[in-house]
Amino acid sequence: MGQKRGSTRRDLLRAAAALGGGLLLGACAPAAAPSAAPASASAAAKASAAASAAASAAAGPLAALEDAAKKEGGDVLWYLPGSPDLGAALKKGFEAAYPWAKVNALSVAFNALPQKLITEAVTSAPTADVFMLPAAFRQTMLQNKVPAAATLASDKLLPSDLMDPQGYGHPCYVLLVANEYNTNLVKDPPTDPFQLADLSWKGKIAFDKPQNLGQSTIWLAVRRKTWGDAKWQQWLDGLKANDVFITATAGDSYSAVLRGERAIGVGSSNDTLSQKPGTPVAADYKYPPVRFVQYIWLTAKASHPATGKLFMEWVLSKDGQTAMASTKRSPAMAGIDSPVAVEKILPAGMSPLPGSDLQDFYDHTDEYMSQLTKRWSG
């Protein structure tokens, strides 16, 4: 849960150091037949009012949101971490759905975006209307009062175990984080991540620095709930003793495995989905992966909050999620007909770890990071 204290300069400095990472349908009732009798006239007026209310309900909550967005001018400023291909795809789709609207998709480096948002929030500088960041940044964003809670009609279409309990972040796409291994070097990948703490894997593992709050961070953090603290700490110590190659980014870990510099690493589904046939890297789905979920947030100081919310509604709609899938990112919504849908990637009978397994990490990120940073200082 979010903290309820105000931002301080100490918060900002601490965050900077840590980051070094269905429409509601109503049946329209027919109006009553007109009558000259006063009592009937009164009944007709009531029926007319009821019909008007039903018509408004039939239009759904998006109708009022569209009107408000038009009054704002239809502009929305969206910050996203890198990913210009994603920016182009969602901009095109939203502007096709709402020709009177305009999306300014500003791509910011992943490691720079959190600090940019915090700085703009605490200094009251102009900022984005909406932004994308994973929930690993939730604690820091709430401490610095960056996002606003938003209730969206599209929320009901998304997996409940990925939902922010307070309505700040809204899941928009998923990457499956698992072990990636070089098929020339590993013939029998682990059936349990705990096996990687065995000395037989010494000098053979790579993952990106936990301070990124990225793929390796959630892969490491998610085990604590299911294993308990003692086994989790033992595992971390075993990995530390195995001289893990700490890379700058998850993409660098994939490259190290591809080159054969390390036999196995931590990476996401988009690595193997986008590689050419015959590439000697495979994803290990012998045990459930963890979902790296990208969230979309409304800023507390949005200049165009209605247009921002309308953009969020579209991103989380079937059309928006289909556009998301066109960029090789797995949509958060189930049932999207795409080869990159989670259910199409995983073997039959396999499901990702529950999103709820990471909720404690999202709420107490600092405490988890203290455990990871004392082993891998970054």
Tab-separated table of C-alpha atoms in Angstrom:
chain	number	residue	atom	x	y	z
A	1	MET	CA	0.000	0.000	0.000
A	2	GLY	CA	1.089	3.567	-0.573
A	3	GLN	CA	2.643	5.695	2.115
A	4	LYS	CA	0.607	8.620	3.470
A	5	ARG	CA	3.383	11.065	4.142
A	6	GLY	CA	4.379	14.049	2.066
A	7	SER	CA	7.428	14.223	-0.208
A	8	THR	CA	10.685	15.447	1.222
A	9	ARG	CA	14.053	16.228	-0.249
A	10	ARG	CA	15.315	13.139	1.550
A	11	ASP	CA	12.713	11.037	-0.321
A	12	LEU	CA	13.869	12.435	-3.623
A	13	LEU	CA	17.525	11.774	-2.908
A	14	ARG	CA	16.787	8.293	-1.622
A	15	ALA	CA	14.687	7.485	-4.688
A	16	ALA	CA	17.408	8.802	-6.970
A	17	ALA	CA	19.955	6.539	-5.304
A	18	ALA	CA	17.706	3.488	-5.455
A	19	LEU	CA	16.933	4.069	-9.091
A	20	GLY	CA	20.500	4.149	-10.065
A	21	GLY	CA	15.520	1.225	-11.197
A	22	GLY	CA	-17.323	-3.678	-20.937
A	23	LEU	CA	-19.246	-0.798	-21.228
A	24	LEU	CA	-22.132	-0.459	-18.813
A	25	LEU	CA	-25.161	-1.283	-20.920
A	26	GLY	CA	-28.636	-0.169	-19.927
A	27	ALA	CA	-31.895	-1.163	-21.568
A	28	CYS	CA	-33.587	1.911	-23.003
A	29	ALA	CA	-37.174	1.924	-21.719
A	30	PRO	CA	-39.798	3.213	-24.161
A	31	ALA	CA	-41.389	6.537	-23.293
A	32	ALA	CA	-44.951	6.477	-21.999
A	33	ALA	CA	-47.714	7.344	-24.433
A	34	PRO	CA	-48.698	11.065	-24.263
A	35	SER	CA	-51.937	11.959	-22.472
A	36	ALA	CA	-53.864	15.168	-21.826
A	37	ALA	CA	-54.684	14.209	-18.250
A	38	PRO	CA	-52.509	16.037	-15.666
A	39	ALA	CA	-51.734	12.806	-13.742
A	40	SER	CA	-50.746	11.076	-16.974
A	41	ALA	CA	-48.629	14.069	-17.969
A	42	SER	CA	-46.732	13.727	-14.737
A	43	ALA	CA	-46.236	10.018	-15.372
A	44	ALA	CA	-45.069	10.770	-18.904
A	45	ALA	CA	-42.529	13.251	-17.599
A	46	LYS	CA	-41.172	10.665	-15.183
A	47	ALA	CA	-41.006	8.064	-17.946
A	48	SER	CA	-39.207	10.519	-20.207
A	49	ALA	CA	-36.654	11.260	-17.490
A	50	ALA	CA	-36.173	7.539	-16.929
A	51	ALA	CA	-35.667	6.987	-20.655
A	52	SER	CA	-33.122	9.800	-20.749
A	53	ALA	CA	-31.228	8.269	-17.818
A	54	ALA	CA	-31.323	4.855	-19.490
A	55	ALA	CA	-29.990	6.356	-22.702
A	56	SER	CA	-27.117	7.921	-20.799
A	57	ALA	CA	-26.368	4.585	-19.166
A	58	ALA	CA	-26.478	2.895	-22.570
A	59	ALA	CA	-23.928	5.380	-23.878
A	60	GLY	CA	-21.665	4.162	-21.084
A	61	PRO	CA	-19.057	5.929	-19.017
A	62	LEU	CA	-16.846	6.500	-22.075
A	63	ALA	CA	-19.374	8.927	-23.606
A	64	ALA	CA	-18.941	11.439	-20.767
A	65	LEU	CA	-15.182	10.840	-20.840
A	66	GLU	CA	-15.052	11.561	-24.577
A	67	ASP	CA	-16.975	14.809	-24.076
A	68	ALA	CA	-14.598	15.877	-21.315
A	69	ALA	CA	-11.583	14.955	-23.440
A	70	LYS	CA	-12.879	17.031	-26.354
A	71	LYS	CA	-13.290	20.018	-24.035
A	72	GLU	CA	-9.624	19.600	-23.019
A	73	GLY	CA	-8.608	19.748	-26.679
A	74	GLY	CA	-8.017	16.018	-27.124
A	75	ASP	CA	-4.263	16.112	-26.434
A	76	VAL	CA	-2.479	13.570	-24.242
A	77	LEU	CA	1.190	13.512	-23.267
A	78	TRP	CA	2.421	9.973	-22.612
A	79	TYR	CA	5.816	9.052	-21.163
A	80	LEU	CA	6.996	5.537	-21.929
A	81	PRO	CA	10.298	3.851	-21.070
A	82	GLY	CA	12.110	3.448	-24.385
A	83	SER	CA	10.083	1.302	-26.813
A	84	PRO	CA	9.454	3.743	-29.694
A	85	ASP	CA	7.786	0.868	-31.611
A	86	LEU	CA	5.176	0.605	-28.870
A	87	GLY	CA	4.679	4.363	-28.875
A	88	ALA	CA	4.061	4.386	-32.625
A	89	ALA	CA	1.633	1.448	-32.566
A	90	LEU	CA	-0.565	2.763	-29.740
A	91	LYS	CA	-0.510	6.327	-31.037
A	92	LYS	CA	-1.708	5.125	-34.445
A	93	GLY	CA	-4.468	2.969	-32.990
A	94	PHE	CA	-5.815	5.547	-30.533
A	95	GLU	CA	-5.828	8.369	-33.101
A	96	ALA	CA	-7.664	6.095	-35.553
A	97	ALA	CA	-10.307	5.378	-32.905
A	98	TYR	CA	-10.534	9.067	-31.921
A	99	PRO	CA	-9.572	11.167	-34.978
A	100	TRP	CA	-10.026	14.398	-33.015
A	101	ALA	CA	-7.391	13.335	-30.451
A	102	LYS	CA	-3.602	13.547	-30.549
A	103	VAL	CA	-1.063	11.446	-28.645
A	104	ASN	CA	2.398	12.835	-27.951
A	105	ALA	CA	4.363	9.657	-27.116
A	106	LEU	CA	7.617	10.719	-25.457
A	107	SER	CA	10.125	7.864	-25.226
A	108	VAL	CA	12.451	8.237	-22.224
A	109	ALA	CA	15.276	5.868	-21.256
A	110	PHE	CA	14.055	3.299	-18.720
A	111	ASN	CA	16.677	4.254	-16.135
A	112	ALA	CA	15.876	7.973	-16.494
A	113	LEU	CA	12.070	7.950	-16.543
A	114	PRO	CA	11.377	7.365	-12.817
A	115	GLN	CA	13.613	10.245	-11.764
A	116	LYS	CA	12.098	12.522	-14.415
A	117	LEU	CA	8.604	11.821	-13.087
A	118	ILE	CA	9.659	12.352	-9.462
A	119	THR	CA	11.476	15.599	-10.204
A	120	GLU	CA	8.512	17.013	-12.119
A	121	ALA	CA	6.116	15.982	-9.351
A	122	VAL	CA	8.046	17.490	-6.441
A	123	THR	CA	8.869	20.712	-8.315
A	124	SER	CA	5.369	21.110	-9.818
A	125	ALA	CA	6.911	21.281	-13.294
A	126	PRO	CA	4.824	20.392	-16.367
A	127	THR	CA	4.604	16.626	-16.632
A	128	ALA	CA	2.950	13.755	-18.484
A	129	ASP	CA	-0.750	12.987	-18.415
A	130	VAL	CA	-0.053	9.250	-18.354
A	131	PHE	CA	3.071	7.135	-18.045
A	132	MET	CA	4.157	3.519	-18.189
A	133	LEU	CA	6.329	1.858	-15.544
A	134	PRO	CA	6.277	-1.569	-13.889
A	135	ALA	CA	4.847	-1.933	-10.402
A	136	ALA	CA	8.337	-2.332	-8.932
A	137	PHE	CA	8.362	1.487	-8.902
A	138	ARG	CA	4.991	1.716	-7.128
A	139	GLN	CA	6.347	2.462	-3.651
A	140	THR	CA	8.611	5.261	-4.875
A	141	MET	CA	5.938	6.746	-7.146
A	142	LEU	CA	3.387	6.862	-4.313
A	143	GLN	CA	5.862	8.281	-1.796
A	144	ASN	CA	6.472	11.170	-4.175
A	145	LYS	CA	2.787	11.596	-5.095
A	146	VAL	CA	3.365	11.026	-8.804
A	147	PRO	CA	0.244	9.018	-9.781
A	148	ALA	CA	-3.463	9.513	-9.203
A	149	ALA	CA	-5.849	6.640	-8.543
A	150	ALA	CA	-8.145	6.032	-11.504
A	151	THR	CA	-11.195	3.807	-11.844
A	152	LEU	CA	-11.465	2.510	-15.410
A	153	ALA	CA	-14.307	0.607	-17.048
A	154	SER	CA	-11.688	-1.593	-18.741
A	155	ASP	CA	-10.302	-2.797	-15.403
A	156	LYS	CA	-12.967	-5.488	-15.184
A	157	LEU	CA	-11.586	-7.079	-18.365
A	158	LEU	CA	-8.123	-7.677	-16.889
A	159	PRO	CA	-6.747	-10.461	-14.652
A	160	SER	CA	-7.704	-9.740	-11.054
A	161	ASP	CA	-4.366	-10.942	-9.673
A	162	LEU	CA	-2.529	-8.236	-11.630
A	163	MET	CA	-4.717	-5.368	-10.464
A	164	ASP	CA	-3.396	-2.633	-8.176
A	165	PRO	CA	-5.581	-2.892	-5.050
A	166	GLN	CA	-5.779	0.898	-4.810
A	167	GLY	CA	-6.324	1.582	-8.516
A	168	TYR	CA	-3.095	3.422	-9.299
A	169	GLY	CA	-1.370	1.173	-11.836
A	170	HIS	CA	-3.309	-0.658	-14.565
A	171	PRO	CA	-1.718	-3.704	-16.284
A	172	CYS	CA	-1.267	-3.285	-20.020
A	173	TYR	CA	1.232	-5.897	-21.186
A	174	VAL	CA	3.166	-8.890	-19.911
A	175	LEU	CA	6.605	-10.388	-20.452
A	176	LEU	CA	7.239	-13.887	-19.123
A	177	VAL	CA	10.468	-13.898	-17.108
A	178	ALA	CA	12.223	-17.253	-16.948
A	179	ASN	CA	15.617	-18.831	-17.456
A	180	GLU	CA	17.073	-18.584	-20.954
A	181	TYR	CA	19.786	-21.087	-21.793
A	182	ASN	CA	22.273	-21.719	-24.568
A	183	THR	CA	21.152	-24.972	-26.195
A	184	ASN	CA	24.723	-25.773	-27.230
A	185	LEU	CA	25.882	-25.650	-23.605
A	186	VAL	CA	22.890	-26.864	-21.599
A	187	LYS	CA	21.029	-30.044	-22.507
A	188	ASP	CA	19.108	-30.470	-19.249
A	189	PRO	CA	17.997	-27.085	-17.843
A	190	PRO	CA	16.876	-26.825	-14.209
A	191	THR	CA	13.433	-28.025	-13.200
A	192	ASP	CA	13.516	-25.767	-10.124
A	193	PRO	CA	15.213	-22.363	-9.779
A	194	PHE	CA	16.671	-23.436	-6.433
A	195	GLN	CA	19.000	-25.754	-8.367
A	196	LEU	CA	20.900	-22.708	-9.627
A	197	ALA	CA	22.324	-22.232	-6.124
A	198	ASP	CA	24.234	-25.499	-6.552
A	199	LEU	CA	27.988	-25.120	-7.115
A	200	SER	CA	27.696	-26.996	-10.421
A	201	TRP	CA	26.369	-23.703	-11.847
A	202	LYS	CA	29.288	-21.612	-10.615
A	203	GLY	CA	30.415	-19.159	-13.295
A	204	LYS	CA	27.553	-20.111	-15.630
A	205	ILE	CA	24.754	-17.667	-14.713
A	206	ALA	CA	23.979	-14.123	-15.878
A	207	PHE	CA	21.270	-11.608	-14.933
A	208	ASP	CA	20.839	-7.855	-14.976
A	209	LYS	CA	21.616	-5.823	-11.885
A	210	PRO	CA	18.780	-5.920	-9.344
A	211	GLN	CA	18.949	-2.123	-8.952
A	212	ASN	CA	17.247	-1.876	-12.356
A	213	LEU	CA	14.009	-3.021	-10.669
A	214	GLY	CA	13.586	-5.037	-13.818
A	215	GLN	CA	13.472	-8.653	-14.864
A	216	SER	CA	16.041	-10.192	-12.537
A	217	THR	CA	14.625	-8.212	-9.597
A	218	ILE	CA	11.164	-9.727	-9.782
A	219	TRP	CA	12.600	-13.159	-10.637
A	220	LEU	CA	14.608	-13.010	-7.418
A	221	ALA	CA	11.907	-11.390	-5.269
A	222	VAL	CA	8.934	-13.596	-6.164
A	223	ARG	CA	10.402	-16.715	-4.508
A	224	ARG	CA	10.234	-15.252	-1.000
A	225	LYS	CA	6.493	-15.747	-0.560
A	226	THR	CA	6.362	-19.391	-1.655
A	227	TRP	CA	9.647	-20.523	-0.079
A	228	GLY	CA	9.674	-18.485	3.105
A	229	ASP	CA	12.431	-16.161	4.192
A	230	ALA	CA	14.979	-18.750	5.370
A	231	LYS	CA	15.032	-20.756	2.124
A	232	TRP	CA	14.943	-17.554	0.068
A	233	GLN	CA	17.973	-16.139	1.872
A	234	GLN	CA	19.808	-19.459	1.463
A	235	TRP	CA	19.103	-19.370	-2.276
A	236	LEU	CA	20.352	-15.806	-2.616
A	237	ASP	CA	23.548	-16.726	-0.790
A	238	GLY	CA	24.035	-19.705	-3.107
A	239	LEU	CA	23.596	-17.552	-6.194
A	240	LYS	CA	26.033	-15.016	-4.807
A	241	ALA	CA	28.617	-17.749	-4.231
A	242	ASN	CA	28.186	-18.868	-7.849
A	243	ASP	CA	29.685	-15.619	-9.165
A	244	VAL	CA	26.714	-14.472	-11.219
A	245	PHE	CA	27.710	-12.261	-14.154
A	246	ILE	CA	25.814	-9.035	-13.411
A	247	THR	CA	24.945	-7.193	-16.624
A	248	ALA	CA	23.791	-3.630	-17.217
A	249	THR	CA	20.484	-4.684	-18.782
A	250	ALA	CA	18.409	-7.820	-19.322
A	251	GLY	CA	19.232	-7.567	-23.016
A	252	ASP	CA	22.911	-7.822	-22.128
A	253	SER	CA	22.218	-11.023	-20.181
A	254	TYR	CA	20.513	-12.511	-23.233
A	255	SER	CA	23.518	-11.519	-25.358
A	256	ALA	CA	25.925	-13.160	-22.885
A	257	VAL	CA	23.958	-16.415	-23.129
A	258	LEU	CA	23.760	-16.154	-26.920
A	259	ARG	CA	27.547	-15.720	-27.183
A	260	GLY	CA	28.113	-18.663	-24.860
A	261	GLU	CA	29.785	-16.411	-22.301
A	262	ARG	CA	27.321	-17.785	-19.780
A	263	ALA	CA	25.253	-20.964	-20.094
A	264	ILE	CA	22.039	-19.669	-18.522
A	265	GLY	CA	20.486	-16.333	-17.689
A	266	VAL	CA	17.341	-14.542	-16.652
A	267	GLY	CA	15.356	-12.971	-19.467
A	268	SER	CA	11.903	-12.448	-20.881
A	269	SER	CA	9.716	-14.004	-23.535
A	270	ASN	CA	10.260	-11.217	-26.061
A	271	ASP	CA	13.929	-12.274	-26.349
A	272	THR	CA	13.163	-15.723	-27.693
A	273	LEU	CA	9.989	-14.688	-29.549
A	274	SER	CA	11.881	-12.135	-31.628
A	275	GLN	CA	15.000	-14.180	-32.428
A	276	LYS	CA	15.596	-15.876	-35.780
A	277	PRO	CA	14.922	-19.612	-36.186
A	278	GLY	CA	17.964	-21.687	-35.309
A	279	THR	CA	19.277	-19.240	-32.708
A	280	PRO	CA	20.838	-21.355	-29.925
A	281	VAL	CA	18.858	-19.819	-27.058
A	282	ALA	CA	15.682	-21.277	-25.576
A	283	ALA	CA	13.370	-20.340	-22.715
A	284	ASP	CA	13.064	-22.832	-19.870
A	285	TYR	CA	9.392	-23.282	-19.032
A	286	LYS	CA	9.818	-26.442	-16.945
A	287	TYR	CA	8.592	-24.410	-13.982
A	288	PRO	CA	6.184	-21.434	-13.919
A	289	PRO	CA	7.609	-18.102	-15.078
A	290	VAL	CA	6.952	-14.832	-13.307
A	291	ARG	CA	5.147	-12.064	-15.169
A	292	PHE	CA	6.981	-8.807	-15.685
A	293	VAL	CA	3.957	-6.527	-16.041
A	294	GLN	CA	4.012	-3.093	-17.567
A	295	TYR	CA	1.465	-0.750	-15.979
A	296	ILE	CA	-0.098	2.452	-17.234
A	297	TRP	CA	-0.719	5.250	-14.714
A	298	LEU	CA	-2.517	8.599	-14.639
A	299	THR	CA	-0.414	11.387	-13.151
A	300	ALA	CA	-1.739	13.402	-10.216
A	301	LYS	CA	-0.852	16.639	-12.000
A	302	ALA	CA	-2.110	15.734	-15.469
A	303	SER	CA	-2.983	18.733	-17.633
A	304	HIS	CA	-5.432	16.595	-19.614
A	305	PRO	CA	-6.789	14.035	-17.137
A	306	ALA	CA	-9.914	13.139	-19.131
A	307	THR	CA	-7.960	12.524	-22.341
A	308	GLY	CA	-5.395	10.623	-20.312
A	309	LYS	CA	-8.074	8.341	-18.878
A	310	LEU	CA	-9.644	7.882	-22.323
A	311	PHE	CA	-6.248	6.848	-23.694
A	312	MET	CA	-5.838	4.386	-20.813
A	313	GLU	CA	-9.309	2.952	-21.457
A	314	TRP	CA	-8.415	2.378	-25.113
A	315	VAL	CA	-5.037	0.787	-24.311
A	316	LEU	CA	-6.827	-1.687	-22.028
A	317	SER	CA	-9.636	-2.398	-24.523
A	318	LYS	CA	-9.640	-5.335	-26.937
A	319	ASP	CA	-8.506	-3.060	-29.772
A	320	GLY	CA	-5.697	-1.587	-27.686
A	321	GLN	CA	-4.559	-4.985	-26.468
A	322	THR	CA	-4.548	-6.290	-30.046
A	323	ALA	CA	-2.360	-3.345	-31.043
A	324	MET	CA	-0.116	-4.183	-28.100
A	325	ALA	CA	0.250	-7.756	-29.340
A	326	SER	CA	1.324	-6.473	-32.770
A	327	THR	CA	4.535	-5.236	-31.108
A	328	LYS	CA	5.369	-8.785	-29.835
A	329	ARG	CA	4.380	-7.895	-26.255
A	330	SER	CA	1.935	-10.271	-24.621
A	331	PRO	CA	-1.362	-8.492	-23.863
A	332	ALA	CA	-2.458	-8.391	-20.231
A	333	MET	CA	-6.010	-9.254	-21.297
A	334	ALA	CA	-6.736	-12.958	-21.787
A	335	GLY	CA	-8.370	-14.178	-24.984
A	336	ILE	CA	-6.558	-11.953	-27.480
A	337	ASP	CA	-5.996	-13.985	-30.664
A	338	SER	CA	-2.248	-13.615	-31.055
A	339	PRO	CA	0.745	-15.975	-31.136
A	340	VAL	CA	2.307	-13.864	-28.358
A	341	ALA	CA	-0.639	-14.311	-25.979
A	342	VAL	CA	0.563	-15.884	-22.732
A	343	GLU	CA	-1.599	-18.962	-23.245
A	344	LYS	CA	0.003	-19.515	-26.673
A	345	ILE	CA	3.585	-19.214	-25.382
A	346	LEU	CA	3.467	-21.587	-22.428
A	347	PRO	CA	3.244	-25.384	-22.648
A	348	ALA	CA	-0.192	-26.921	-22.122
A	349	GLY	CA	-1.123	-26.976	-18.448
A	350	MET	CA	1.491	-24.385	-17.461
A	351	SER	CA	0.493	-21.039	-15.943
A	352	PRO	CA	2.602	-18.135	-14.684
A	353	LEU	CA	3.083	-17.570	-10.980
A	354	PRO	CA	0.174	-15.636	-9.432
A	355	GLY	CA	0.636	-11.889	-9.583
A	356	SER	CA	-0.285	-11.752	-5.902
A	357	ASP	CA	3.059	-13.416	-5.114
A	358	LEU	CA	4.727	-10.078	-5.856
A	359	GLN	CA	2.358	-7.798	-3.950
A	360	ASP	CA	4.533	-7.723	-0.833
A	361	PHE	CA	7.513	-6.764	-2.978
A	362	TYR	CA	5.538	-3.932	-4.576
A	363	ASP	CA	4.462	-2.632	-1.172
A	364	HIS	CA	7.877	-3.017	0.540
A	365	THR	CA	10.346	-2.650	-2.299
A	366	ASP	CA	12.969	-0.931	-0.140
A	367	GLU	CA	13.160	-3.885	2.259
A	368	TYR	CA	13.607	-6.401	-0.562
A	369	MET	CA	16.208	-4.227	-2.241
A	370	SER	CA	18.254	-4.070	0.937
A	371	GLN	CA	18.581	-7.874	0.777
A	372	LEU	CA	19.489	-7.900	-2.909
A	373	THR	CA	21.843	-4.921	-2.806
A	374	LYS	CA	23.954	-6.315	0.027
A	375	ARG	CA	24.721	-9.259	-2.238
A	376	TRP	CA	24.941	-7.441	-5.566
A	377	SER	CA	25.884	-3.843	-4.967
A	378	GLY	CA	25.413	-2.780	-8.565
